[in-house]
Amino acid sequence: MKTYEIATIDGDGIGPEVCRATVAVLAEACGARLRFVPLDGGAGHYARTGEVLPETTFEACRRADAILHGAAGLPEVTYPDSTEVGNDLHLRLRFRLDLYANVRPIRLYRGAMSPLAGWGPGRIDYVIVRENTEGLYASRGAGTNLRGEVATDTLVMTRRGVERVARFAFELSRQRSGAPRDGRRRVTVCDKANILRSYAFFRAVCQEVARDYPDVELDYAYADAITVHMLKKPDFYDVIVAENMFGDIISDLGAGTVGGLGIAASAELGERHGLFQGAHGSAPDIAGQDLASPVATVLSGALMLRWLGERHGDAALVQDAARLERAVEAVLGAGEVVPRDLGGNASCSAMTEAIRRALG
Ligand code: IPM
Ligand code: MN
């Protein structure tokens, strides 16, 4: 049986708790097939050593089969330009490993309450594919602040960058069974093509890619309008593709419609590397109190197993991914052990044990 090396970076705040919880669950699901390599990095590490992403950590991540991350960032640890240090752990891994597709499933699980009236499990089930290496984030660390009077950041779109994330979105739609509303395979291009040339370019390149996928419906939504559609017709969506900043924003809104960031998984994928973590932050206010929900990181671990299984033709690992997702849904659906962000009072360790038992 093939074994896989998983680099783990606990990070800051609740990161260590949710990362270790997920390692325990993955060990239960896959046994000795996964070998975990714990690594340093994040804002706390920077405060102690001056390094947010040690080169030894980066090299270990580059060599590993996948990367599992808790969360990073402490609001009090900032650069002189006032941007947060902790985010650099994440952003440097994204840019240096070229993790160009940030995959954010938005799915309403049994046991999770949507704030949208009348929507039940399975009726909201789409994926936001966020371009993850350029857009407005290309300016990270490169913006200007002139004499405290004028500040600028530049939004960058490249044909290569847009083409590959659009193709990823269409390929993903082909692997799914379509939007809950009508079963249609659909890619919705989220942009502001009516206002800015860069977004008109984004849309035009997506349209070119769409010609290779006549079986997938091409749909458009401006970034402002889609926030209304995501609330009023969430079942219409199958796959949404968006530029980096827009993807960052709408993916949090999407998570909010299915229970919040405590249940929001993410898979950041490139041609050769994958980084998996909950889409939430480091929540330093509840760190170290066993209060955090491990669900988003555990579901990200399931995305990791599926991604590894599909890349390596390892059907057993793909089955483990499905088994893990079913275990999470069984725990949430049973409603006995419910995390605090979903209205319960279960601790991180109690959620972890409940998911491990459900796996058994
Ligand atoms: C996310 C986060 C990150 C982002 C931060 C932690 C760098 O908000 O993954 O959505 O801004 O992309
Ligand atoms: Mn975000």
mmCIF file of C-alpha atoms and ligand atoms in Angstrom:
data_model
loop_
_atom_site.group_PDB
_atom_site.id
_atom_site.type_symbol
_atom_site.label_atom_id
_atom_site.label_comp_id
_atom_site.label_asym_id
_atom_site.label_seq_id
_atom_site.Cartn_x
_atom_site.Cartn_y
_atom_site.Cartn_z
ATOM 1 C CA MET A 1 0.000 0.000 0.000
ATOM 2 C CA LYS A 2 1.405 3.421 -0.915
ATOM 3 C CA THR A 3 2.156 5.703 2.034
ATOM 4 C CA TYR A 4 2.016 9.482 1.921
ATOM 5 C CA GLU A 5 4.062 12.126 3.665
ATOM 6 C CA ILE A 6 1.868 14.938 5.013
ATOM 7 C CA ALA A 7 3.583 18.144 6.102
ATOM 8 C CA THR A 8 1.626 19.735 8.956
ATOM 9 C CA ILE A 9 1.910 23.342 10.074
ATOM 10 C CA ASP A 10 -0.049 24.009 13.269
ATOM 11 C CA GLY A 11 0.396 27.808 13.040
ATOM 12 C CA ASP A 12 -1.178 30.220 15.504
ATOM 13 C CA GLY A 13 -4.253 30.637 17.712
ATOM 14 C CA ILE A 14 -6.600 27.678 17.298
ATOM 15 C CA GLY A 15 -4.365 26.339 14.491
ATOM 16 C CA PRO A 16 -2.524 23.805 16.696
ATOM 17 C CA GLU A 17 -5.770 22.438 18.172
ATOM 18 C CA VAL A 18 -7.631 21.966 14.891
ATOM 19 C CA CYS A 19 -4.556 20.675 13.058
ATOM 20 C CA ARG A 20 -3.757 18.086 15.726
ATOM 21 C CA ALA A 21 -7.430 17.083 15.908
ATOM 22 C CA THR A 22 -7.395 16.486 12.168
ATOM 23 C CA VAL A 23 -4.168 14.487 12.337
ATOM 24 C CA ALA A 24 -5.827 12.249 14.956
ATOM 25 C CA VAL A 25 -8.901 11.774 12.758
ATOM 26 C CA LEU A 26 -6.844 11.107 9.617
ATOM 27 C CA ALA A 27 -4.727 8.583 11.525
ATOM 28 C CA GLU A 28 -7.967 6.844 12.547
ATOM 29 C CA ALA A 29 -9.170 6.850 8.950
ATOM 30 C CA CYS A 30 -5.962 5.845 7.169
ATOM 31 C CA GLY A 31 -3.672 4.365 9.787
ATOM 32 C CA ALA A 32 -0.010 4.074 8.870
ATOM 33 C CA ARG A 33 -0.645 5.087 5.245
ATOM 34 C CA LEU A 34 -0.154 8.717 6.271
ATOM 35 C CA ARG A 35 3.148 9.848 7.792
ATOM 36 C CA PHE A 36 2.898 13.301 9.394
ATOM 37 C CA VAL A 37 5.820 15.728 9.498
ATOM 38 C CA PRO A 38 5.149 18.606 11.960
ATOM 39 C CA LEU A 39 6.737 21.918 10.861
ATOM 40 C CA ASP A 40 7.206 25.397 12.283
ATOM 41 C CA GLY A 41 5.782 28.607 10.877
ATOM 42 C CA GLY A 42 3.411 31.494 11.497
ATOM 43 C CA ALA A 43 3.202 34.730 13.421
ATOM 44 C CA GLY A 44 4.257 33.236 16.758
ATOM 45 C CA HIS A 45 7.292 31.666 15.128
ATOM 46 C CA TYR A 46 8.112 35.018 13.523
ATOM 47 C CA ALA A 47 7.853 36.761 16.903
ATOM 48 C CA ARG A 48 10.331 34.251 18.350
ATOM 49 C CA THR A 49 12.726 33.889 15.424
ATOM 50 C CA GLY A 50 12.061 36.607 12.840
ATOM 51 C CA GLU A 51 10.952 33.966 10.302
ATOM 52 C CA VAL A 52 7.279 33.414 9.357
ATOM 53 C CA LEU A 53 8.094 30.589 6.912
ATOM 54 C CA PRO A 54 11.509 29.000 7.648
ATOM 55 C CA GLU A 55 13.243 27.685 4.512
ATOM 56 C CA THR A 56 13.398 24.259 6.167
ATOM 57 C CA THR A 57 9.607 24.323 6.467
ATOM 58 C CA PHE A 58 9.187 25.416 2.854
ATOM 59 C CA GLU A 59 11.507 22.694 1.572
ATOM 60 C CA ALA A 60 9.683 20.042 3.638
ATOM 61 C CA CYS A 61 6.350 21.285 2.248
ATOM 62 C CA ARG A 62 7.736 21.171 -1.293
ATOM 63 C CA ARG A 63 8.881 17.563 -0.826
ATOM 64 C CA ALA A 64 5.726 16.334 0.934
ATOM 65 C CA ASP A 65 2.779 14.720 -0.834
ATOM 66 C CA ALA A 66 0.403 17.288 0.719
ATOM 67 C CA ILE A 67 0.319 20.054 3.330
ATOM 68 C CA LEU A 68 -2.188 20.288 6.187
ATOM 69 C CA HIS A 69 -2.368 23.649 7.942
ATOM 70 C CA GLY A 70 -4.209 24.778 11.068
ATOM 71 C CA ALA A 71 -4.359 28.566 10.818
ATOM 72 C CA ALA A 72 -1.893 31.443 11.001
ATOM 73 C CA GLY A 73 -1.925 35.044 12.162
ATOM 74 C CA LEU A 74 -1.852 37.043 15.376
ATOM 75 C CA PRO A 75 -3.273 40.574 14.990
ATOM 76 C CA GLU A 76 -0.571 42.077 17.154
ATOM 77 C CA VAL A 77 2.236 40.692 14.986
ATOM 78 C CA THR A 78 2.448 43.044 12.007
ATOM 79 C CA TYR A 79 5.018 44.385 9.548
ATOM 80 C CA PRO A 80 5.992 48.073 9.610
ATOM 81 C CA ASP A 81 3.443 48.629 6.787
ATOM 82 C CA SER A 82 0.737 47.384 9.207
ATOM 83 C CA THR A 83 -0.065 44.252 7.193
ATOM 84 C CA GLU A 84 -0.223 41.038 9.213
ATOM 85 C CA VAL A 85 2.850 38.787 9.350
ATOM 86 C CA GLY A 86 0.958 35.508 9.884
ATOM 87 C CA ASN A 87 -0.796 35.693 6.541
ATOM 88 C CA ASP A 88 2.603 35.590 4.855
ATOM 89 C CA LEU A 89 3.063 31.959 5.905
ATOM 90 C CA HIS A 90 0.060 31.123 3.831
ATOM 91 C CA LEU A 91 0.598 33.537 0.968
ATOM 92 C CA ARG A 92 4.246 32.590 0.464
ATOM 93 C CA LEU A 93 3.274 28.900 0.240
ATOM 94 C CA ARG A 94 0.545 29.810 -2.260
ATOM 95 C CA PHE A 95 2.796 31.870 -4.481
ATOM 96 C CA ARG A 96 5.988 29.774 -4.247
ATOM 97 C CA LEU A 97 4.190 26.438 -4.740
ATOM 98 C CA ASP A 98 1.940 28.042 -7.392
ATOM 99 C CA LEU A 99 -1.298 26.863 -5.767
ATOM 100 C CA TYR A 100 -3.460 28.553 -8.362
ATOM 101 C CA ALA A 101 -6.868 27.040 -7.615
ATOM 102 C CA ASN A 102 -8.386 27.702 -4.190
ATOM 103 C CA VAL A 103 -11.290 25.238 -4.012
ATOM 104 C CA ARG A 104 -13.992 26.149 -1.505
ATOM 105 C CA PRO A 105 -16.965 23.777 -1.285
ATOM 106 C CA ILE A 106 -20.181 25.442 -0.107
ATOM 107 C CA ARG A 107 -22.404 22.588 1.058
ATOM 108 C CA LEU A 108 -25.246 22.469 3.561
ATOM 109 C CA TYR A 109 -24.706 19.412 5.748
ATOM 110 C CA ARG A 110 -27.347 17.701 7.878
ATOM 111 C CA GLY A 111 -27.078 19.184 11.353
ATOM 112 C CA ALA A 112 -25.789 22.536 10.117
ATOM 113 C CA MET A 113 -28.376 25.306 10.135
ATOM 114 C CA SER A 114 -28.482 27.709 7.212
ATOM 115 C CA PRO A 115 -29.506 31.266 8.117
ATOM 116 C CA LEU A 116 -31.446 31.204 4.816
ATOM 117 C CA ALA A 117 -35.018 30.168 5.576
ATOM 118 C CA GLY A 118 -36.288 26.997 3.943
ATOM 119 C CA TRP A 119 -33.035 25.495 2.646
ATOM 120 C CA GLY A 120 -32.340 21.883 3.625
ATOM 121 C CA PRO A 121 -29.290 19.623 3.366
ATOM 122 C CA GLY A 122 -28.121 18.980 -0.190
ATOM 123 C CA ARG A 123 -30.082 21.944 -1.613
ATOM 124 C CA ILE A 124 -27.033 24.152 -1.305
ATOM 125 C CA ASP A 125 -24.075 22.375 -2.870
ATOM 126 C CA TYR A 126 -21.656 24.324 -5.036
ATOM 127 C CA VAL A 127 -17.943 25.051 -5.197
ATOM 128 C CA ILE A 128 -16.204 28.415 -5.405
ATOM 129 C CA VAL A 129 -12.946 28.208 -7.372
ATOM 130 C CA ARG A 130 -10.881 31.227 -6.439
ATOM 131 C CA GLU A 131 -7.875 32.160 -8.540
ATOM 132 C CA ASN A 132 -5.167 32.043 -5.874
ATOM 133 C CA THR A 133 -1.897 33.476 -7.195
ATOM 134 C CA GLU A 134 -2.633 36.819 -8.887
ATOM 135 C CA GLY A 135 -5.517 39.293 -9.091
ATOM 136 C CA LEU A 136 -5.372 41.940 -6.399
ATOM 137 C CA TYR A 137 -3.207 39.661 -4.230
ATOM 138 C CA ALA A 138 -0.394 39.985 -6.741
ATOM 139 C CA SER A 139 0.270 43.295 -5.033
ATOM 140 C CA ARG A 140 0.904 41.747 -1.626
ATOM 141 C CA GLY A 141 4.007 43.538 -0.341
ATOM 142 C CA ALA A 142 4.242 45.590 -3.544
ATOM 143 C CA GLY A 143 1.628 48.277 -3.046
ATOM 144 C CA THR A 144 2.559 51.913 -2.534
ATOM 145 C CA ASN A 145 1.922 54.362 0.263
ATOM 146 C CA LEU A 146 3.232 57.737 -0.791
ATOM 147 C CA ARG A 147 3.935 60.076 2.084
ATOM 148 C CA GLY A 148 0.775 58.947 3.849
ATOM 149 C CA GLU A 149 -1.274 60.718 1.176
ATOM 150 C CA VAL A 150 -1.775 58.225 -1.643
ATOM 151 C CA ALA A 151 -1.833 54.433 -1.516
ATOM 152 C CA THR A 152 -2.203 52.009 -4.426
ATOM 153 C CA ASP A 153 -2.336 48.271 -5.086
ATOM 154 C CA THR A 154 -2.436 46.868 -8.608
ATOM 155 C CA LEU A 155 -4.752 44.113 -9.799
ATOM 156 C CA VAL A 156 -2.904 41.720 -12.124
ATOM 157 C CA MET A 157 -4.520 39.276 -14.558
ATOM 158 C CA THR A 158 -2.500 37.072 -16.900
ATOM 159 C CA ARG A 159 -3.855 34.931 -19.722
ATOM 160 C CA ARG A 160 -2.042 31.904 -18.270
ATOM 161 C CA GLY A 161 -3.434 32.571 -14.789
ATOM 162 C CA VAL A 162 -7.028 33.031 -15.896
ATOM 163 C CA GLU A 163 -6.966 30.216 -18.429
ATOM 164 C CA ARG A 164 -5.747 27.571 -16.000
ATOM 165 C CA VAL A 165 -8.178 28.474 -13.211
ATOM 166 C CA ALA A 166 -11.076 28.608 -15.672
ATOM 167 C CA ARG A 167 -10.111 25.203 -17.078
ATOM 168 C CA PHE A 168 -9.918 23.877 -13.525
ATOM 169 C CA ALA A 169 -13.463 25.132 -12.893
ATOM 170 C CA PHE A 170 -14.884 23.519 -16.038
ATOM 171 C CA GLU A 171 -13.119 20.226 -15.335
ATOM 172 C CA LEU A 172 -14.486 20.299 -11.780
ATOM 173 C CA SER A 173 -18.025 20.871 -13.054
ATOM 174 C CA ARG A 174 -17.658 17.822 -15.284
ATOM 175 C CA GLN A 175 -16.801 15.737 -12.200
ATOM 176 C CA ARG A 176 -19.922 16.920 -10.345
ATOM 177 C CA SER A 177 -23.580 16.147 -10.953
ATOM 178 C CA GLY A 178 -24.711 19.713 -11.609
ATOM 179 C CA ALA A 179 -26.563 22.358 -9.633
ATOM 180 C CA PRO A 180 -29.161 21.125 -7.101
ATOM 181 C CA ARG A 181 -31.872 23.239 -8.767
ATOM 182 C CA ASP A 182 -31.781 21.622 -12.193
ATOM 183 C CA GLY A 183 -28.891 19.146 -12.317
ATOM 184 C CA ARG A 184 -27.240 21.321 -14.970
ATOM 185 C CA ARG A 185 -23.450 21.447 -15.088
ATOM 186 C CA ARG A 186 -22.781 25.175 -14.865
ATOM 187 C CA VAL A 187 -19.755 27.430 -14.422
ATOM 188 C CA THR A 188 -20.616 30.945 -13.267
ATOM 189 C CA VAL A 189 -17.971 33.572 -13.998
ATOM 190 C CA CYS A 190 -17.977 36.129 -11.195
ATOM 191 C CA ASP A 191 -16.410 39.445 -12.257
ATOM 192 C CA LYS A 192 -16.964 43.171 -12.782
ATOM 193 C CA ALA A 193 -16.536 43.071 -16.553
ATOM 194 C CA ASN A 194 -18.994 45.942 -16.949
ATOM 195 C CA ILE A 195 -16.626 48.329 -15.176
ATOM 196 C CA LEU A 196 -12.968 47.252 -15.375
ATOM 197 C CA ARG A 197 -10.922 46.036 -18.344
ATOM 198 C CA SER A 198 -9.085 43.490 -16.180
ATOM 199 C CA TYR A 199 -12.373 41.794 -15.339
ATOM 200 C CA ALA A 200 -13.547 42.080 -18.956
ATOM 201 C CA PHE A 201 -10.283 40.263 -19.812
ATOM 202 C CA PHE A 202 -11.022 37.652 -17.105
ATOM 203 C CA ARG A 203 -14.462 37.044 -18.619
ATOM 204 C CA ALA A 204 -13.147 36.925 -22.193
ATOM 205 C CA VAL A 205 -10.525 34.283 -21.332
ATOM 206 C CA CYS A 206 -13.147 32.249 -19.464
ATOM 207 C CA GLN A 207 -15.357 32.428 -22.573
ATOM 208 C CA GLU A 208 -12.495 31.107 -24.703
ATOM 209 C CA VAL A 209 -11.988 28.180 -22.329
ATOM 210 C CA ALA A 210 -15.751 27.530 -22.241
ATOM 211 C CA ARG A 211 -15.676 26.657 -25.964
ATOM 212 C CA ASP A 212 -13.884 23.420 -25.023
ATOM 213 C CA TYR A 213 -16.779 22.504 -22.682
ATOM 214 C CA PRO A 214 -20.022 22.682 -24.705
ATOM 215 C CA ASP A 215 -21.584 20.287 -22.168
ATOM 216 C CA VAL A 216 -21.135 22.804 -19.336
ATOM 217 C CA GLU A 217 -23.414 25.864 -19.247
ATOM 218 C CA LEU A 218 -21.566 29.196 -19.061
ATOM 219 C CA ASP A 219 -23.156 31.712 -16.705
ATOM 220 C CA TYR A 220 -22.122 35.189 -15.574
ATOM 221 C CA ALA A 221 -22.674 37.224 -12.425
ATOM 222 C CA TYR A 222 -21.200 40.542 -11.377
ATOM 223 C CA ALA A 223 -19.483 40.376 -7.987
ATOM 224 C CA ASP A 224 -22.081 42.619 -6.349
ATOM 225 C CA ALA A 225 -25.090 40.872 -7.865
ATOM 226 C CA ILE A 226 -23.834 37.387 -7.001
ATOM 227 C CA THR A 227 -23.976 38.229 -3.287
ATOM 228 C CA VAL A 228 -27.757 38.570 -3.655
ATOM 229 C CA HIS A 229 -28.078 35.457 -5.856
ATOM 230 C CA MET A 230 -26.068 33.387 -3.321
ATOM 231 C CA LEU A 231 -28.750 34.238 -0.763
ATOM 232 C CA LYS A 232 -31.847 34.047 -2.966
ATOM 233 C CA LYS A 233 -31.010 31.155 -5.313
ATOM 234 C CA PRO A 234 -28.057 29.204 -3.871
ATOM 235 C CA ASP A 235 -29.330 25.990 -5.482
ATOM 236 C CA PHE A 236 -28.687 27.506 -8.911
ATOM 237 C CA TYR A 237 -24.929 27.265 -8.508
ATOM 238 C CA ASP A 238 -22.641 24.378 -9.417
ATOM 239 C CA VAL A 239 -19.181 25.963 -9.807
ATOM 240 C CA ILE A 240 -18.327 29.671 -9.466
ATOM 241 C CA VAL A 241 -14.941 30.923 -10.744
ATOM 242 C CA ALA A 242 -13.621 34.265 -9.506
ATOM 243 C CA GLU A 243 -10.533 36.453 -9.306
ATOM 244 C CA ASN A 244 -8.551 36.253 -6.057
ATOM 245 C CA MET A 245 -10.058 39.115 -4.047
ATOM 246 C CA PHE A 246 -13.623 38.508 -5.186
ATOM 247 C CA GLY A 247 -13.160 34.814 -4.418
ATOM 248 C CA ASP A 248 -11.916 35.639 -0.933
ATOM 249 C CA ILE A 249 -15.012 37.720 -0.251
ATOM 250 C CA ILE A 250 -17.759 35.556 -1.767
ATOM 251 C CA SER A 251 -16.344 32.363 -0.252
ATOM 252 C CA ASP A 252 -16.887 33.745 3.243
ATOM 253 C CA LEU A 253 -20.433 34.758 2.287
ATOM 254 C CA GLY A 254 -21.003 31.273 0.887
ATOM 255 C CA ALA A 255 -19.669 29.696 4.081
ATOM 256 C CA GLY A 256 -22.053 31.908 6.059
ATOM 257 C CA THR A 257 -25.024 30.486 4.160
ATOM 258 C CA VAL A 258 -24.175 26.893 5.202
ATOM 259 C CA GLY A 259 -23.229 27.350 8.834
ATOM 260 C CA GLY A 260 -20.175 29.586 8.949
ATOM 261 C CA LEU A 261 -16.405 29.436 8.643
ATOM 262 C CA GLY A 262 -16.241 26.718 11.294
ATOM 263 C CA ILE A 263 -17.510 24.279 8.662
ATOM 264 C CA ALA A 264 -15.773 25.799 5.595
ATOM 265 C CA ALA A 265 -13.089 23.586 4.055
ATOM 266 C CA SER A 266 -10.496 24.629 1.493
ATOM 267 C CA ALA A 267 -8.098 22.928 -0.884
ATOM 268 C CA GLU A 268 -5.419 25.092 -2.504
ATOM 269 C CA LEU A 269 -4.144 23.205 -5.510
ATOM 270 C CA GLY A 270 -1.389 23.584 -8.070
ATOM 271 C CA GLU A 271 0.037 21.195 -10.667
ATOM 272 C CA ARG A 272 2.204 19.391 -8.095
ATOM 273 C CA HIS A 273 1.271 20.587 -4.616
ATOM 274 C CA GLY A 274 -1.821 20.854 -2.399
ATOM 275 C CA LEU A 275 -2.398 22.849 0.794
ATOM 276 C CA PHE A 276 -5.440 21.978 2.880
ATOM 277 C CA GLN A 277 -6.904 24.010 5.711
ATOM 278 C CA GLY A 278 -10.155 25.306 7.122
ATOM 279 C CA ALA A 279 -11.118 28.632 5.531
ATOM 280 C CA HIS A 280 -11.369 30.232 8.972
ATOM 281 C CA GLY A 281 -8.670 32.239 10.705
ATOM 282 C CA SER A 282 -6.635 31.694 13.857
ATOM 283 C CA ALA A 283 -9.339 32.948 16.284
ATOM 284 C CA PRO A 284 -6.765 33.873 18.982
ATOM 285 C CA ASP A 285 -9.576 34.871 21.371
ATOM 286 C CA ILE A 286 -10.577 31.234 21.875
ATOM 287 C CA ALA A 287 -7.129 29.666 21.429
ATOM 288 C CA GLY A 288 -5.952 27.024 23.903
ATOM 289 C CA GLN A 289 -9.380 26.573 25.531
ATOM 290 C CA ASP A 290 -10.491 23.450 23.627
ATOM 291 C CA LEU A 291 -13.383 25.530 22.238
ATOM 292 C CA ALA A 292 -12.586 25.565 18.502
ATOM 293 C CA SER A 293 -14.435 23.336 16.045
ATOM 294 C CA PRO A 294 -12.124 20.988 14.104
ATOM 295 C CA VAL A 295 -14.833 20.369 11.477
ATOM 296 C CA ALA A 296 -13.522 22.743 8.774
ATOM 297 C CA THR A 297 -9.997 21.331 9.051
ATOM 298 C CA VAL A 298 -11.238 17.732 9.180
ATOM 299 C CA LEU A 299 -13.349 18.320 6.026
ATOM 300 C CA SER A 300 -10.237 19.867 4.445
ATOM 301 C CA GLY A 301 -8.426 16.668 5.406
ATOM 302 C CA ALA A 302 -11.090 14.731 3.517
ATOM 303 C CA LEU A 303 -10.466 16.965 0.472
ATOM 304 C CA MET A 304 -6.773 16.113 0.863
ATOM 305 C CA LEU A 305 -7.426 12.362 0.894
ATOM 306 C CA ARG A 306 -9.602 12.643 -2.218
ATOM 307 C CA TRP A 307 -7.015 14.793 -4.023
ATOM 308 C CA LEU A 308 -4.184 12.377 -3.141
ATOM 309 C CA GLY A 309 -6.304 9.362 -4.056
ATOM 310 C CA GLU A 310 -7.238 10.768 -7.462
ATOM 311 C CA ARG A 311 -3.686 11.895 -8.225
ATOM 312 C CA HIS A 312 -2.169 8.534 -7.370
ATOM 313 C CA GLY A 313 -4.968 6.261 -8.569
ATOM 314 C CA ASP A 314 -5.450 5.164 -4.974
ATOM 315 C CA ALA A 315 -9.123 4.143 -4.765
ATOM 316 C CA ALA A 316 -8.798 3.184 -1.097
ATOM 317 C CA LEU A 317 -7.825 6.738 -0.203
ATOM 318 C CA VAL A 318 -10.742 8.156 -2.206
ATOM 319 C CA GLN A 319 -13.008 5.824 -0.248
ATOM 320 C CA ASP A 320 -11.419 6.996 3.008
ATOM 321 C CA ALA A 321 -12.242 10.578 1.991
ATOM 322 C CA ALA A 322 -15.904 9.703 1.464
ATOM 323 C CA ARG A 323 -15.963 7.714 4.714
ATOM 324 C CA LEU A 324 -14.558 10.732 6.582
ATOM 325 C CA GLU A 325 -17.124 13.110 5.091
ATOM 326 C CA ARG A 326 -19.911 10.671 5.984
ATOM 327 C CA ALA A 327 -18.565 10.434 9.539
ATOM 328 C CA VAL A 328 -18.626 14.217 9.926
ATOM 329 C CA GLU A 329 -22.139 14.392 8.501
ATOM 330 C CA ALA A 330 -23.296 11.553 10.788
ATOM 331 C CA VAL A 331 -22.005 13.382 13.863
ATOM 332 C CA LEU A 332 -23.544 16.696 12.803
ATOM 333 C CA GLY A 333 -26.789 15.000 11.743
ATOM 334 C CA ALA A 334 -27.106 13.093 15.045
ATOM 335 C CA GLY A 335 -27.100 16.437 16.820
ATOM 336 C CA GLU A 336 -25.687 15.023 20.080
ATOM 337 C CA VAL A 337 -22.142 16.364 19.778
ATOM 338 C CA VAL A 338 -22.446 19.795 18.172
ATOM 339 C CA PRO A 339 -19.666 22.406 17.966
ATOM 340 C CA ARG A 340 -20.236 25.841 19.457
ATOM 341 C CA ASP A 341 -20.288 27.652 16.101
ATOM 342 C CA LEU A 342 -23.244 25.465 15.094
ATOM 343 C CA GLY A 343 -25.206 26.156 18.260
ATOM 344 C CA GLY A 344 -23.860 23.358 20.501
ATOM 345 C CA ASN A 345 -21.348 23.218 23.306
ATOM 346 C CA ALA A 346 -19.013 20.432 22.223
ATOM 347 C CA SER A 347 -15.314 20.987 22.800
ATOM 348 C CA CYS A 348 -12.694 20.492 20.118
ATOM 349 C CA SER A 349 -11.650 17.214 21.717
ATOM 350 C CA ALA A 350 -15.250 15.990 22.057
ATOM 351 C CA MET A 351 -15.906 16.725 18.351
ATOM 352 C CA THR A 352 -12.686 14.949 17.440
ATOM 353 C CA GLU A 353 -13.575 11.850 19.447
ATOM 354 C CA ALA A 354 -17.117 11.800 18.050
ATOM 355 C CA ILE A 355 -15.800 11.882 14.467
ATOM 356 C CA ARG A 356 -13.221 9.194 15.250
ATOM 357 C CA ARG A 357 -15.961 7.003 16.760
ATOM 358 C CA ALA A 358 -18.203 7.597 13.755
ATOM 359 C CA LEU A 359 -15.319 6.481 11.511
ATOM 360 C CA GLY A 360 -14.963 3.301 13.533
HETATM 361 C C1 IPM B 1 -8.473 33.045 3.229
HETATM 362 C C2 IPM B 1 -7.852 34.040 4.161
HETATM 363 C C3 IPM B 1 -6.490 34.415 3.594
HETATM 364 C C4 IPM B 1 -6.730 35.283 2.368
HETATM 365 C C5 IPM B 1 -5.547 35.088 4.553
HETATM 366 C C6 IPM B 1 -5.403 34.225 5.798
HETATM 367 C C7 IPM B 1 -4.181 35.237 3.875
HETATM 368 O O1 IPM B 1 -8.705 35.155 4.307
HETATM 369 O O2 IPM B 1 -7.777 32.040 2.968
HETATM 370 O O3 IPM B 1 -9.606 33.271 2.769
HETATM 371 O O4 IPM B 1 -6.832 36.512 2.495
HETATM 372 O O5 IPM B 1 -6.801 34.688 1.295
HETATM 373 MN MN MN B 2 -10.618 34.995 3.403
#
